[in-house]
PDB file of C-alpha atoms in Angstrom:
ATOM      1  CA  GLU I   1       0.000   0.000   0.000  1.00  0.00           C
ATOM      2  CA  ILE I   2       1.342   3.411  -0.989  1.00  0.00           C
ATOM      3  CA  VAL I   3       1.596   5.907   1.874  1.00  0.00           C
ATOM      4  CA  LEU I   4       1.192   9.584   1.036  1.00  0.00           C
ATOM      5  CA  THR I   5       2.861  12.165   3.289  1.00  0.00           C
ATOM      6  CA  GLN I   6       1.798  15.778   2.978  1.00  0.00           C
ATOM      7  CA  SER I   7       3.767  18.798   4.112  1.00  0.00           C
ATOM      8  CA  PRO I   8       3.565  21.169   5.756  1.00  0.00           C
ATOM      9  CA  GLY I   9       0.842  20.171   8.182  1.00  0.00           C
ATOM     10  CA  THR I  10      -0.318  23.762   8.509  1.00  0.00           C
ATOM     11  CA  LEU I  11       0.315  26.808   6.377  1.00  0.00           C
ATOM     12  CA  SER I  12      -0.625  30.413   7.146  1.00  0.00           C
ATOM     13  CA  LEU I  13      -0.351  32.950   4.341  1.00  0.00           C
ATOM     14  CA  SER I  14      -1.773  36.303   3.311  1.00  0.00           C
ATOM     15  CA  PRO I  15      -4.127  37.072   0.437  1.00  0.00           C
ATOM     16  CA  GLY I  16      -2.258  37.474  -2.833  1.00  0.00           C
ATOM     17  CA  GLU I  17       0.609  35.209  -1.749  1.00  0.00           C
ATOM     18  CA  ARG I  18       1.470  31.842  -3.300  1.00  0.00           C
ATOM     19  CA  ALA I  19       0.942  28.544  -1.482  1.00  0.00           C
ATOM     20  CA  THR I  20       3.033  25.460  -2.219  1.00  0.00           C
ATOM     21  CA  LEU I  21       1.750  22.155  -0.829  1.00  0.00           C
ATOM     22  CA  SER I  22       3.742  18.952  -1.083  1.00  0.00           C
ATOM     23  CA  CYS I  23       2.663  15.323  -1.335  1.00  0.00           C
ATOM     24  CA  ARG I  24       5.305  12.597  -1.224  1.00  0.00           C
ATOM     25  CA  ALA I  25       4.541   8.949  -1.991  1.00  0.00           C
ATOM     26  CA  SER I  26       6.310   5.940  -0.433  1.00  0.00           C
ATOM     27  CA  GLN I  27       6.451   4.332  -3.901  1.00  0.00           C
ATOM     28  CA  SER I  28       6.033   5.599  -7.425  1.00  0.00           C
ATOM     29  CA  VAL I  29       2.410   6.461  -8.231  1.00  0.00           C
ATOM     30  CA  ASN I  30       1.209   4.439 -11.199  1.00  0.00           C
ATOM     31  CA  ASN I  31       0.494   6.529 -14.311  1.00  0.00           C
ATOM     32  CA  ASN I  32       0.647   9.625 -12.097  1.00  0.00           C
ATOM     33  CA  TYR I  33      -2.894   8.869 -10.876  1.00  0.00           C
ATOM     34  CA  LEU I  34      -2.575  11.552  -8.236  1.00  0.00           C
ATOM     35  CA  ALA I  35      -5.435  13.887  -7.325  1.00  0.00           C
ATOM     36  CA  TRP I  36      -5.851  16.900  -5.060  1.00  0.00           C
ATOM     37  CA  TYR I  37      -8.979  17.881  -3.110  1.00  0.00           C
ATOM     38  CA  GLN I  38     -10.086  20.931  -1.166  1.00  0.00           C
ATOM     39  CA  GLN I  39     -12.296  20.462   1.881  1.00  0.00           C
ATOM     40  CA  LYS I  40     -13.949  23.257   3.825  1.00  0.00           C
ATOM     41  CA  PRO I  41     -15.553  22.720   7.255  1.00  0.00           C
ATOM     42  CA  GLY I  42     -18.819  20.819   7.083  1.00  0.00           C
ATOM     43  CA  GLN I  43     -18.469  20.149   3.359  1.00  0.00           C
ATOM     44  CA  ALA I  44     -17.553  17.188   1.207  1.00  0.00           C
ATOM     45  CA  PRO I  45     -14.162  17.239  -0.517  1.00  0.00           C
ATOM     46  CA  ARG I  46     -14.028  18.979  -3.899  1.00  0.00           C
ATOM     47  CA  LEU I  47     -11.838  17.666  -6.693  1.00  0.00           C
ATOM     48  CA  LEU I  48      -9.258  20.234  -7.817  1.00  0.00           C
ATOM     49  CA  ILE I  49      -6.638  18.325  -9.807  1.00  0.00           C
ATOM     50  CA  TYR I  50      -6.462  14.831 -11.334  1.00  0.00           C
ATOM     51  CA  GLY I  51      -3.702  13.048 -13.205  1.00  0.00           C
ATOM     52  CA  ALA I  52      -1.240  15.120 -11.172  1.00  0.00           C
ATOM     53  CA  SER I  53      -1.681  18.249 -13.286  1.00  0.00           C
ATOM     54  CA  THR I  54      -5.118  18.497 -14.954  1.00  0.00           C
ATOM     55  CA  ARG I  55      -7.590  20.929 -13.415  1.00  0.00           C
ATOM     56  CA  ALA I  56     -11.074  19.571 -12.815  1.00  0.00           C
ATOM     57  CA  THR I  57     -14.075  21.267 -14.377  1.00  0.00           C
ATOM     58  CA  GLY I  58     -14.687  24.753 -13.030  1.00  0.00           C
ATOM     59  CA  ILE I  59     -11.454  25.020 -11.048  1.00  0.00           C
ATOM     60  CA  PRO I  60      -9.760  28.425 -11.383  1.00  0.00           C
ATOM     61  CA  ASP I  61      -6.377  28.537 -13.079  1.00  0.00           C
ATOM     62  CA  ARG I  62      -4.879  29.833  -9.811  1.00  0.00           C
ATOM     63  CA  PHE I  63      -4.737  26.156  -8.860  1.00  0.00           C
ATOM     64  CA  SER I  64      -2.048  24.069 -10.534  1.00  0.00           C
ATOM     65  CA  GLY I  65      -0.570  20.643  -9.968  1.00  0.00           C
ATOM     66  CA  SER I  66       2.811  19.266 -10.902  1.00  0.00           C
ATOM     67  CA  GLY I  67       5.128  16.371 -10.233  1.00  0.00           C
ATOM     68  CA  SER I  68       5.568  12.732 -11.107  1.00  0.00           C
ATOM     69  CA  GLY I  69       6.771   9.491  -9.615  1.00  0.00           C
ATOM     70  CA  THR I  70       6.875  10.071  -5.862  1.00  0.00           C
ATOM     71  CA  ASP I  71       6.882  13.867  -5.519  1.00  0.00           C
ATOM     72  CA  PHE I  72       3.865  16.039  -6.262  1.00  0.00           C
ATOM     73  CA  THR I  73       2.995  19.675  -5.634  1.00  0.00           C
ATOM     74  CA  LEU I  74      -0.198  21.709  -5.504  1.00  0.00           C
ATOM     75  CA  THR I  75       0.391  25.411  -6.080  1.00  0.00           C
ATOM     76  CA  ILE I  76      -2.193  28.072  -5.389  1.00  0.00           C
ATOM     77  CA  SER I  77      -1.145  31.406  -6.782  1.00  0.00           C
ATOM     78  CA  ARG I  78      -2.729  34.704  -5.739  1.00  0.00           C
ATOM     79  CA  LEU I  79      -4.406  33.366  -2.593  1.00  0.00           C
ATOM     80  CA  GLU I  80      -7.938  34.504  -1.832  1.00  0.00           C
ATOM     81  CA  PRO I  81      -9.725  34.344   1.542  1.00  0.00           C
ATOM     82  CA  GLU I  82     -12.009  31.536   0.289  1.00  0.00           C
ATOM     83  CA  ASP I  83      -8.964  29.288  -0.285  1.00  0.00           C
ATOM     84  CA  SER I  84      -8.843  28.663   3.456  1.00  0.00           C
ATOM     85  CA  ALA I  85      -9.396  24.892   3.723  1.00  0.00           C
ATOM     86  CA  VAL I  86      -7.756  21.525   4.216  1.00  0.00           C
ATOM     87  CA  TYR I  87      -6.139  20.079   1.100  1.00  0.00           C
ATOM     88  CA  TYR I  88      -5.696  16.351   0.537  1.00  0.00           C
ATOM     89  CA  CYS I  89      -3.764  14.390  -2.047  1.00  0.00           C
ATOM     90  CA  GLN I  90      -4.973  10.933  -3.120  1.00  0.00           C
ATOM     91  CA  GLN I  91      -3.497   8.180  -5.255  1.00  0.00           C
ATOM     92  CA  TYR I  92      -4.842   5.095  -6.980  1.00  0.00           C
ATOM     93  CA  GLY I  93      -2.853   1.956  -7.555  1.00  0.00           C
ATOM     94  CA  GLY I  94      -3.301  -1.799  -7.315  1.00  0.00           C
ATOM     95  CA  SER I  95      -7.068  -1.445  -6.879  1.00  0.00           C
ATOM     96  CA  LEU I  96      -6.460   0.629  -3.743  1.00  0.00           C
ATOM     97  CA  TYR I  97      -6.914   4.260  -2.930  1.00  0.00           C
ATOM     98  CA  THR I  98      -4.959   6.129  -0.274  1.00  0.00           C
ATOM     99  CA  PHE I  99      -5.130   9.724   0.948  1.00  0.00           C
ATOM    100  CA  GLY I 100      -2.529  11.961   2.496  1.00  0.00           C
ATOM    101  CA  GLN I 101      -3.172  13.264   6.008  1.00  0.00           C
ATOM    102  CA  GLY I 102      -3.961  16.758   4.727  1.00  0.00           C
ATOM    103  CA  THR I 103      -2.497  20.266   4.824  1.00  0.00           C
ATOM    104  CA  LYS I 104      -4.488  22.978   6.572  1.00  0.00           C
ATOM    105  CA  LEU I 105      -4.209  26.312   4.777  1.00  0.00           C
ATOM    106  CA  ALA I 106      -5.176  29.421   6.713  1.00  0.00           C
ATOM    107  CA  ILE I 107      -5.496  32.815   5.082  1.00  0.00           C
ATOM    108  CA  LYS I 108      -4.447  35.593   7.470  1.00  0.00           C
TER     109      LYS I 108
ATOM    110  CA  GLN K   1     -25.748  16.562 -13.465  1.00  0.00           C
ATOM    111  CA  VAL K   2     -25.121  13.446 -11.409  1.00  0.00           C
ATOM    112  CA  GLN K   3     -25.862  13.805  -7.715  1.00  0.00           C
ATOM    113  CA  LEU K   4     -25.292  11.412  -4.818  1.00  0.00           C
ATOM    114  CA  GLN K   5     -27.267  11.215  -1.579  1.00  0.00           C
ATOM    115  CA  GLU K   6     -26.359   9.049   1.411  1.00  0.00           C
ATOM    116  CA  SER K   7     -28.985   7.715   3.789  1.00  0.00           C
ATOM    117  CA  GLY K   8     -29.075   5.445   6.809  1.00  0.00           C
ATOM    118  CA  PRO K   9     -29.184   5.379  10.616  1.00  0.00           C
ATOM    119  CA  GLY K  10     -27.140   8.025  12.361  1.00  0.00           C
ATOM    120  CA  LEU K  11     -26.622   5.894  15.453  1.00  0.00           C
ATOM    121  CA  VAL K  12     -25.416   2.289  15.607  1.00  0.00           C
ATOM    122  CA  LYS K  13     -24.753   0.231  18.717  1.00  0.00           C
ATOM    123  CA  PRO K  14     -21.311  -1.269  19.339  1.00  0.00           C
ATOM    124  CA  SER K  15     -20.911  -4.748  17.789  1.00  0.00           C
ATOM    125  CA  GLY K  16     -23.813  -3.951  15.478  1.00  0.00           C
ATOM    126  CA  THR K  17     -23.910  -3.426  11.719  1.00  0.00           C
ATOM    127  CA  LEU K  18     -23.670  -0.066  10.001  1.00  0.00           C
ATOM    128  CA  SER K  19     -25.815   0.072   6.852  1.00  0.00           C
ATOM    129  CA  LEU K  20     -25.827   2.974   4.410  1.00  0.00           C
ATOM    130  CA  THR K  21     -27.259   3.569   0.962  1.00  0.00           C
ATOM    131  CA  CYS K  22     -26.196   6.018  -1.729  1.00  0.00           C
ATOM    132  CA  ALA K  23     -28.853   7.062  -4.208  1.00  0.00           C
ATOM    133  CA  VAL K  24     -27.604   8.136  -7.643  1.00  0.00           C
ATOM    134  CA  SER K  25     -29.662  10.748  -9.490  1.00  0.00           C
ATOM    135  CA  GLY K  26     -29.144  12.515 -12.807  1.00  0.00           C
ATOM    136  CA  GLY K  27     -27.290   9.543 -14.229  1.00  0.00           C
ATOM    137  CA  SER K  28     -27.103   5.765 -14.303  1.00  0.00           C
ATOM    138  CA  ILE K  29     -25.230   3.546 -11.884  1.00  0.00           C
ATOM    139  CA  SER K  30     -24.572   1.354 -14.923  1.00  0.00           C
ATOM    140  CA  SER K  31     -22.378   4.005 -16.540  1.00  0.00           C
ATOM    141  CA  SER K  32     -18.674   3.349 -17.030  1.00  0.00           C
ATOM    142  CA  ASN K  33     -17.781   4.518 -13.549  1.00  0.00           C
ATOM    143  CA  TRP K  34     -16.817   2.835 -10.339  1.00  0.00           C
ATOM    144  CA  TRP K  35     -18.595   3.894  -7.149  1.00  0.00           C
ATOM    145  CA  SER K  36     -16.938   4.217  -3.761  1.00  0.00           C
ATOM    146  CA  TRP K  37     -17.425   4.764  -0.044  1.00  0.00           C
ATOM    147  CA  VAL K  38     -15.012   7.037   1.852  1.00  0.00           C
ATOM    148  CA  ARG K  39     -15.155   7.921   5.540  1.00  0.00           C
ATOM    149  CA  GLN K  40     -13.777  10.663   7.759  1.00  0.00           C
ATOM    150  CA  PRO K  41     -13.646  10.383  11.569  1.00  0.00           C
ATOM    151  CA  PRO K  42     -14.393  13.673  13.331  1.00  0.00           C
ATOM    152  CA  GLY K  43     -11.444  16.029  12.996  1.00  0.00           C
ATOM    153  CA  LYS K  44      -9.392  13.516  11.020  1.00  0.00           C
ATOM    154  CA  GLY K  45      -8.491  12.680   7.424  1.00  0.00           C
ATOM    155  CA  LEU K  46     -10.140  10.706   4.643  1.00  0.00           C
ATOM    156  CA  GLU K  47     -10.117   6.905   4.425  1.00  0.00           C
ATOM    157  CA  TRP K  48     -11.226   4.932   1.379  1.00  0.00           C
ATOM    158  CA  ILE K  49     -13.396   1.912   2.230  1.00  0.00           C
ATOM    159  CA  ALA K  50     -14.538   0.088  -0.903  1.00  0.00           C
ATOM    160  CA  GLU K  51     -15.590   0.405  -4.544  1.00  0.00           C
ATOM    161  CA  ILE K  52     -18.005  -1.352  -6.894  1.00  0.00           C
ATOM    162  CA  TYR K  53     -18.668  -1.474 -10.640  1.00  0.00           C
ATOM    163  CA  HIS K  54     -22.035  -2.104 -12.247  1.00  0.00           C
ATOM    164  CA  SER K  55     -20.830  -5.585 -13.233  1.00  0.00           C
ATOM    165  CA  GLY K  56     -20.630  -6.405  -9.544  1.00  0.00           C
ATOM    166  CA  SER K  57     -16.836  -6.299  -9.357  1.00  0.00           C
ATOM    167  CA  THR K  58     -15.591  -5.000  -6.029  1.00  0.00           C
ATOM    168  CA  ASN K  59     -12.416  -3.924  -4.273  1.00  0.00           C
ATOM    169  CA  TYR K  60     -11.919  -3.329  -0.559  1.00  0.00           C
ATOM    170  CA  SER K  61      -9.503  -1.577   1.731  1.00  0.00           C
ATOM    171  CA  PRO K  62      -7.290  -4.296   3.245  1.00  0.00           C
ATOM    172  CA  SER K  63      -7.750  -2.839   6.745  1.00  0.00           C
ATOM    173  CA  LEU K  64     -11.567  -3.125   6.550  1.00  0.00           C
ATOM    174  CA  LYS K  65     -12.050  -6.014   4.123  1.00  0.00           C
ATOM    175  CA  SER K  66     -13.019  -8.569   6.761  1.00  0.00           C
ATOM    176  CA  ARG K  67     -15.944  -6.414   7.978  1.00  0.00           C
ATOM    177  CA  VAL K  68     -17.215  -4.662   4.858  1.00  0.00           C
ATOM    178  CA  THR K  69     -19.635  -5.515   2.077  1.00  0.00           C
ATOM    179  CA  ILE K  70     -20.447  -3.189  -0.819  1.00  0.00           C
ATOM    180  CA  SER K  71     -23.336  -3.958  -3.149  1.00  0.00           C
ATOM    181  CA  LEU K  72     -25.519  -2.291  -5.733  1.00  0.00           C
ATOM    182  CA  ASP K  73     -29.151  -2.327  -6.858  1.00  0.00           C
ATOM    183  CA  LYS K  74     -29.477  -1.354 -10.524  1.00  0.00           C
ATOM    184  CA  SER K  75     -33.278  -1.263 -10.342  1.00  0.00           C
ATOM    185  CA  LYS K  76     -33.100   1.444  -7.674  1.00  0.00           C
ATOM    186  CA  ASN K  77     -29.987   3.132  -9.101  1.00  0.00           C
ATOM    187  CA  GLN K  78     -28.207   2.935  -5.776  1.00  0.00           C
ATOM    188  CA  PHE K  79     -25.339   1.238  -4.006  1.00  0.00           C
ATOM    189  CA  SER K  80     -24.880   0.279  -0.399  1.00  0.00           C
ATOM    190  CA  LEU K  81     -22.360  -0.300   2.376  1.00  0.00           C
ATOM    191  CA  LYS K  82     -22.493  -2.704   5.275  1.00  0.00           C
ATOM    192  CA  LEU K  83     -19.872  -2.619   8.028  1.00  0.00           C
ATOM    193  CA  ASN K  84     -20.246  -5.180  10.773  1.00  0.00           C
ATOM    194  CA  SER K  85     -18.854  -5.542  14.280  1.00  0.00           C
ATOM    195  CA  VAL K  86     -18.594  -1.769  14.633  1.00  0.00           C
ATOM    196  CA  THR K  87     -16.795   0.000  17.462  1.00  0.00           C
ATOM    197  CA  ALA K  88     -16.424   3.638  18.472  1.00  0.00           C
ATOM    198  CA  ALA K  89     -13.496   3.832  16.033  1.00  0.00           C
ATOM    199  CA  ASP K  90     -15.993   3.496  13.192  1.00  0.00           C
ATOM    200  CA  THR K  91     -17.696   6.768  14.141  1.00  0.00           C
ATOM    201  CA  ALA K  92     -17.266   9.001  11.115  1.00  0.00           C
ATOM    202  CA  VAL K  93     -18.864  10.967   8.341  1.00  0.00           C
ATOM    203  CA  TYR K  94     -19.442   8.486   5.538  1.00  0.00           C
ATOM    204  CA  TYR K  95     -19.342   9.752   1.963  1.00  0.00           C
ATOM    205  CA  CYS K  96     -20.291   8.043  -1.247  1.00  0.00           C
ATOM    206  CA  ALA K  97     -18.395   9.155  -4.333  1.00  0.00           C
ATOM    207  CA  ARG K  98     -18.128   8.564  -8.064  1.00  0.00           C
ATOM    208  CA  GLU K  99     -14.785   7.652  -9.584  1.00  0.00           C
ATOM    209  CA  GLY K 100     -14.127   9.671 -12.716  1.00  0.00           C
ATOM    210  CA  ILE K 101     -11.164  10.275 -14.985  1.00  0.00           C
ATOM    211  CA  GLN K 102      -7.915   8.669 -13.822  1.00  0.00           C
ATOM    212  CA  ASN K 103      -9.607   7.296 -10.719  1.00  0.00           C
ATOM    213  CA  ALA K 104     -10.220  10.670  -9.099  1.00  0.00           C
ATOM    214  CA  PHE K 105     -13.388  11.139  -7.073  1.00  0.00           C
ATOM    215  CA  ASP K 106     -15.199  13.782  -9.117  1.00  0.00           C
ATOM    216  CA  ILE K 107     -18.626  13.699  -7.485  1.00  0.00           C
ATOM    217  CA  TRP K 108     -19.358  13.334  -3.760  1.00  0.00           C
ATOM    218  CA  GLY K 109     -22.463  13.053  -1.639  1.00  0.00           C
ATOM    219  CA  GLN K 110     -22.828  15.551   1.177  1.00  0.00           C
ATOM    220  CA  GLY K 111     -21.903  12.899   3.732  1.00  0.00           C
ATOM    221  CA  THR K 112     -23.752  11.376   6.665  1.00  0.00           C
ATOM    222  CA  LEU K 113     -22.516  11.185  10.245  1.00  0.00           C
ATOM    223  CA  VAL K 114     -22.720   7.751  11.826  1.00  0.00           C
ATOM    224  CA  THR K 115     -22.044   7.525  15.538  1.00  0.00           C
ATOM    225  CA  VAL K 116     -21.305   4.203  17.217  1.00  0.00           C
ATOM    226  CA  SER K 117     -22.537   4.367  20.782  1.00  0.00           C
ATOM    227  CA  SER K 118     -24.721   2.455  23.189  1.00  0.00           C
TER     228      SER K 118
END
Protein backbone atom coordinates (compact mmCIF):
# COMPACT_ATOMS: atom_id res chain seq x y z
CA GLU A 1 0.00 0.00 0.00
CA ILE A 2 1.34 3.41 -0.99
CA VAL A 3 1.60 5.91 1.87
CA LEU A 4 1.19 9.58 1.04
CA THR A 5 2.86 12.16 3.29
CA GLN A 6 1.80 15.78 2.98
CA SER A 7 3.77 18.80 4.11
CA PRO A 8 3.56 21.17 5.76
CA GLY A 9 0.84 20.17 8.18
CA THR A 10 -0.32 23.76 8.51
CA LEU A 11 0.32 26.81 6.38
CA SER A 12 -0.62 30.41 7.15
CA LEU A 13 -0.35 32.95 4.34
CA SER A 14 -1.77 36.30 3.31
CA PRO A 15 -4.13 37.07 0.44
CA GLY A 16 -2.26 37.47 -2.83
CA GLU A 17 0.61 35.21 -1.75
CA ARG A 18 1.47 31.84 -3.30
CA ALA A 19 0.94 28.54 -1.48
CA THR A 20 3.03 25.46 -2.22
CA LEU A 21 1.75 22.16 -0.83
CA SER A 22 3.74 18.95 -1.08
CA CYS A 23 2.66 15.32 -1.34
CA ARG A 24 5.31 12.60 -1.22
CA ALA A 25 4.54 8.95 -1.99
CA SER A 26 6.31 5.94 -0.43
CA GLN A 27 6.45 4.33 -3.90
CA SER A 28 6.03 5.60 -7.43
CA VAL A 29 2.41 6.46 -8.23
CA ASN A 30 1.21 4.44 -11.20
CA ASN A 31 0.49 6.53 -14.31
CA ASN A 32 0.65 9.62 -12.10
CA TYR A 33 -2.89 8.87 -10.88
CA LEU A 34 -2.58 11.55 -8.24
CA ALA A 35 -5.43 13.89 -7.32
CA TRP A 36 -5.85 16.90 -5.06
CA TYR A 37 -8.98 17.88 -3.11
CA GLN A 38 -10.09 20.93 -1.17
CA GLN A 39 -12.30 20.46 1.88
CA LYS A 40 -13.95 23.26 3.82
CA PRO A 41 -15.55 22.72 7.26
CA GLY A 42 -18.82 20.82 7.08
CA GLN A 43 -18.47 20.15 3.36
CA ALA A 44 -17.55 17.19 1.21
CA PRO A 45 -14.16 17.24 -0.52
CA ARG A 46 -14.03 18.98 -3.90
CA LEU A 47 -11.84 17.67 -6.69
CA LEU A 48 -9.26 20.23 -7.82
CA ILE A 49 -6.64 18.33 -9.81
CA TYR A 50 -6.46 14.83 -11.33
CA GLY A 51 -3.70 13.05 -13.20
CA ALA A 52 -1.24 15.12 -11.17
CA SER A 53 -1.68 18.25 -13.29
CA THR A 54 -5.12 18.50 -14.95
CA ARG A 55 -7.59 20.93 -13.42
CA ALA A 56 -11.07 19.57 -12.82
CA THR A 57 -14.08 21.27 -14.38
CA GLY A 58 -14.69 24.75 -13.03
CA ILE A 59 -11.45 25.02 -11.05
CA PRO A 60 -9.76 28.43 -11.38
CA ASP A 61 -6.38 28.54 -13.08
CA ARG A 62 -4.88 29.83 -9.81
CA PHE A 63 -4.74 26.16 -8.86
CA SER A 64 -2.05 24.07 -10.53
CA GLY A 65 -0.57 20.64 -9.97
CA SER A 66 2.81 19.27 -10.90
CA GLY A 67 5.13 16.37 -10.23
CA SER A 68 5.57 12.73 -11.11
CA GLY A 69 6.77 9.49 -9.61
CA THR A 70 6.88 10.07 -5.86
CA ASP A 71 6.88 13.87 -5.52
CA PHE A 72 3.86 16.04 -6.26
CA THR A 73 3.00 19.68 -5.63
CA LEU A 74 -0.20 21.71 -5.50
CA THR A 75 0.39 25.41 -6.08
CA ILE A 76 -2.19 28.07 -5.39
CA SER A 77 -1.14 31.41 -6.78
CA ARG A 78 -2.73 34.70 -5.74
CA LEU A 79 -4.41 33.37 -2.59
CA GLU A 80 -7.94 34.50 -1.83
CA PRO A 81 -9.72 34.34 1.54
CA GLU A 82 -12.01 31.54 0.29
CA ASP A 83 -8.96 29.29 -0.29
CA SER A 84 -8.84 28.66 3.46
CA ALA A 85 -9.40 24.89 3.72
CA VAL A 86 -7.76 21.53 4.22
CA TYR A 87 -6.14 20.08 1.10
CA TYR A 88 -5.70 16.35 0.54
CA CYS A 89 -3.76 14.39 -2.05
CA GLN A 90 -4.97 10.93 -3.12
CA GLN A 91 -3.50 8.18 -5.26
CA TYR A 92 -4.84 5.09 -6.98
CA GLY A 93 -2.85 1.96 -7.56
CA GLY A 94 -3.30 -1.80 -7.31
CA SER A 95 -7.07 -1.45 -6.88
CA LEU A 96 -6.46 0.63 -3.74
CA TYR A 97 -6.91 4.26 -2.93
CA THR A 98 -4.96 6.13 -0.27
CA PHE A 99 -5.13 9.72 0.95
CA GLY A 100 -2.53 11.96 2.50
CA GLN A 101 -3.17 13.26 6.01
CA GLY A 102 -3.96 16.76 4.73
CA THR A 103 -2.50 20.27 4.82
CA LYS A 104 -4.49 22.98 6.57
CA LEU A 105 -4.21 26.31 4.78
CA ALA A 106 -5.18 29.42 6.71
CA ILE A 107 -5.50 32.81 5.08
CA LYS A 108 -4.45 35.59 7.47
CA GLN B 1 -25.75 16.56 -13.47
CA VAL B 2 -25.12 13.45 -11.41
CA GLN B 3 -25.86 13.81 -7.71
CA LEU B 4 -25.29 11.41 -4.82
CA GLN B 5 -27.27 11.22 -1.58
CA GLU B 6 -26.36 9.05 1.41
CA SER B 7 -28.98 7.72 3.79
CA GLY B 8 -29.08 5.45 6.81
CA PRO B 9 -29.18 5.38 10.62
CA GLY B 10 -27.14 8.02 12.36
CA LEU B 11 -26.62 5.89 15.45
CA VAL B 12 -25.42 2.29 15.61
CA LYS B 13 -24.75 0.23 18.72
CA PRO B 14 -21.31 -1.27 19.34
CA SER B 15 -20.91 -4.75 17.79
CA GLY B 16 -23.81 -3.95 15.48
CA THR B 17 -23.91 -3.43 11.72
CA LEU B 18 -23.67 -0.07 10.00
CA SER B 19 -25.81 0.07 6.85
CA LEU B 20 -25.83 2.97 4.41
CA THR B 21 -27.26 3.57 0.96
CA CYS B 22 -26.20 6.02 -1.73
CA ALA B 23 -28.85 7.06 -4.21
CA VAL B 24 -27.60 8.14 -7.64
CA SER B 25 -29.66 10.75 -9.49
CA GLY B 26 -29.14 12.51 -12.81
CA GLY B 27 -27.29 9.54 -14.23
CA SER B 28 -27.10 5.77 -14.30
CA ILE B 29 -25.23 3.55 -11.88
CA SER B 30 -24.57 1.35 -14.92
CA SER B 31 -22.38 4.01 -16.54
CA SER B 32 -18.67 3.35 -17.03
CA ASN B 33 -17.78 4.52 -13.55
CA TRP B 34 -16.82 2.83 -10.34
CA TRP B 35 -18.59 3.89 -7.15
CA SER B 36 -16.94 4.22 -3.76
CA TRP B 37 -17.43 4.76 -0.04
CA VAL B 38 -15.01 7.04 1.85
CA ARG B 39 -15.16 7.92 5.54
CA GLN B 40 -13.78 10.66 7.76
CA PRO B 41 -13.65 10.38 11.57
CA PRO B 42 -14.39 13.67 13.33
CA GLY B 43 -11.44 16.03 13.00
CA LYS B 44 -9.39 13.52 11.02
CA GLY B 45 -8.49 12.68 7.42
CA LEU B 46 -10.14 10.71 4.64
CA GLU B 47 -10.12 6.91 4.43
CA TRP B 48 -11.23 4.93 1.38
CA ILE B 49 -13.40 1.91 2.23
CA ALA B 50 -14.54 0.09 -0.90
CA GLU B 51 -15.59 0.41 -4.54
CA ILE B 52 -18.00 -1.35 -6.89
CA TYR B 53 -18.67 -1.47 -10.64
CA HIS B 54 -22.04 -2.10 -12.25
CA SER B 55 -20.83 -5.58 -13.23
CA GLY B 56 -20.63 -6.40 -9.54
CA SER B 57 -16.84 -6.30 -9.36
CA THR B 58 -15.59 -5.00 -6.03
CA ASN B 59 -12.42 -3.92 -4.27
CA TYR B 60 -11.92 -3.33 -0.56
CA SER B 61 -9.50 -1.58 1.73
CA PRO B 62 -7.29 -4.30 3.25
CA SER B 63 -7.75 -2.84 6.75
CA LEU B 64 -11.57 -3.13 6.55
CA LYS B 65 -12.05 -6.01 4.12
CA SER B 66 -13.02 -8.57 6.76
CA ARG B 67 -15.94 -6.41 7.98
CA VAL B 68 -17.22 -4.66 4.86
CA THR B 69 -19.64 -5.52 2.08
CA ILE B 70 -20.45 -3.19 -0.82
CA SER B 71 -23.34 -3.96 -3.15
CA LEU B 72 -25.52 -2.29 -5.73
CA ASP B 73 -29.15 -2.33 -6.86
CA LYS B 74 -29.48 -1.35 -10.52
CA SER B 75 -33.28 -1.26 -10.34
CA LYS B 76 -33.10 1.44 -7.67
CA ASN B 77 -29.99 3.13 -9.10
CA GLN B 78 -28.21 2.94 -5.78
CA PHE B 79 -25.34 1.24 -4.01
CA SER B 80 -24.88 0.28 -0.40
CA LEU B 81 -22.36 -0.30 2.38
CA LYS B 82 -22.49 -2.70 5.27
CA LEU B 83 -19.87 -2.62 8.03
CA ASN B 84 -20.25 -5.18 10.77
CA SER B 85 -18.85 -5.54 14.28
CA VAL B 86 -18.59 -1.77 14.63
CA THR B 87 -16.80 0.00 17.46
CA ALA B 88 -16.42 3.64 18.47
CA ALA B 89 -13.50 3.83 16.03
CA ASP B 90 -15.99 3.50 13.19
CA THR B 91 -17.70 6.77 14.14
CA ALA B 92 -17.27 9.00 11.12
CA VAL B 93 -18.86 10.97 8.34
CA TYR B 94 -19.44 8.49 5.54
CA TYR B 95 -19.34 9.75 1.96
CA CYS B 96 -20.29 8.04 -1.25
CA ALA B 97 -18.40 9.16 -4.33
CA ARG B 98 -18.13 8.56 -8.06
CA GLU B 99 -14.78 7.65 -9.58
CA GLY B 100 -14.13 9.67 -12.72
CA ILE B 101 -11.16 10.27 -14.99
CA GLN B 102 -7.92 8.67 -13.82
CA ASN B 103 -9.61 7.30 -10.72
CA ALA B 104 -10.22 10.67 -9.10
CA PHE B 105 -13.39 11.14 -7.07
CA ASP B 106 -15.20 13.78 -9.12
CA ILE B 107 -18.63 13.70 -7.49
CA TRP B 108 -19.36 13.33 -3.76
CA GLY B 109 -22.46 13.05 -1.64
CA GLN B 110 -22.83 15.55 1.18
CA GLY B 111 -21.90 12.90 3.73
CA THR B 112 -23.75 11.38 6.67
CA LEU B 113 -22.52 11.19 10.25
CA VAL B 114 -22.72 7.75 11.83
CA THR B 115 -22.04 7.52 15.54
CA VAL B 116 -21.31 4.20 17.22
CA SER B 117 -22.54 4.37 20.78
CA SER B 118 -24.72 2.45 23.19
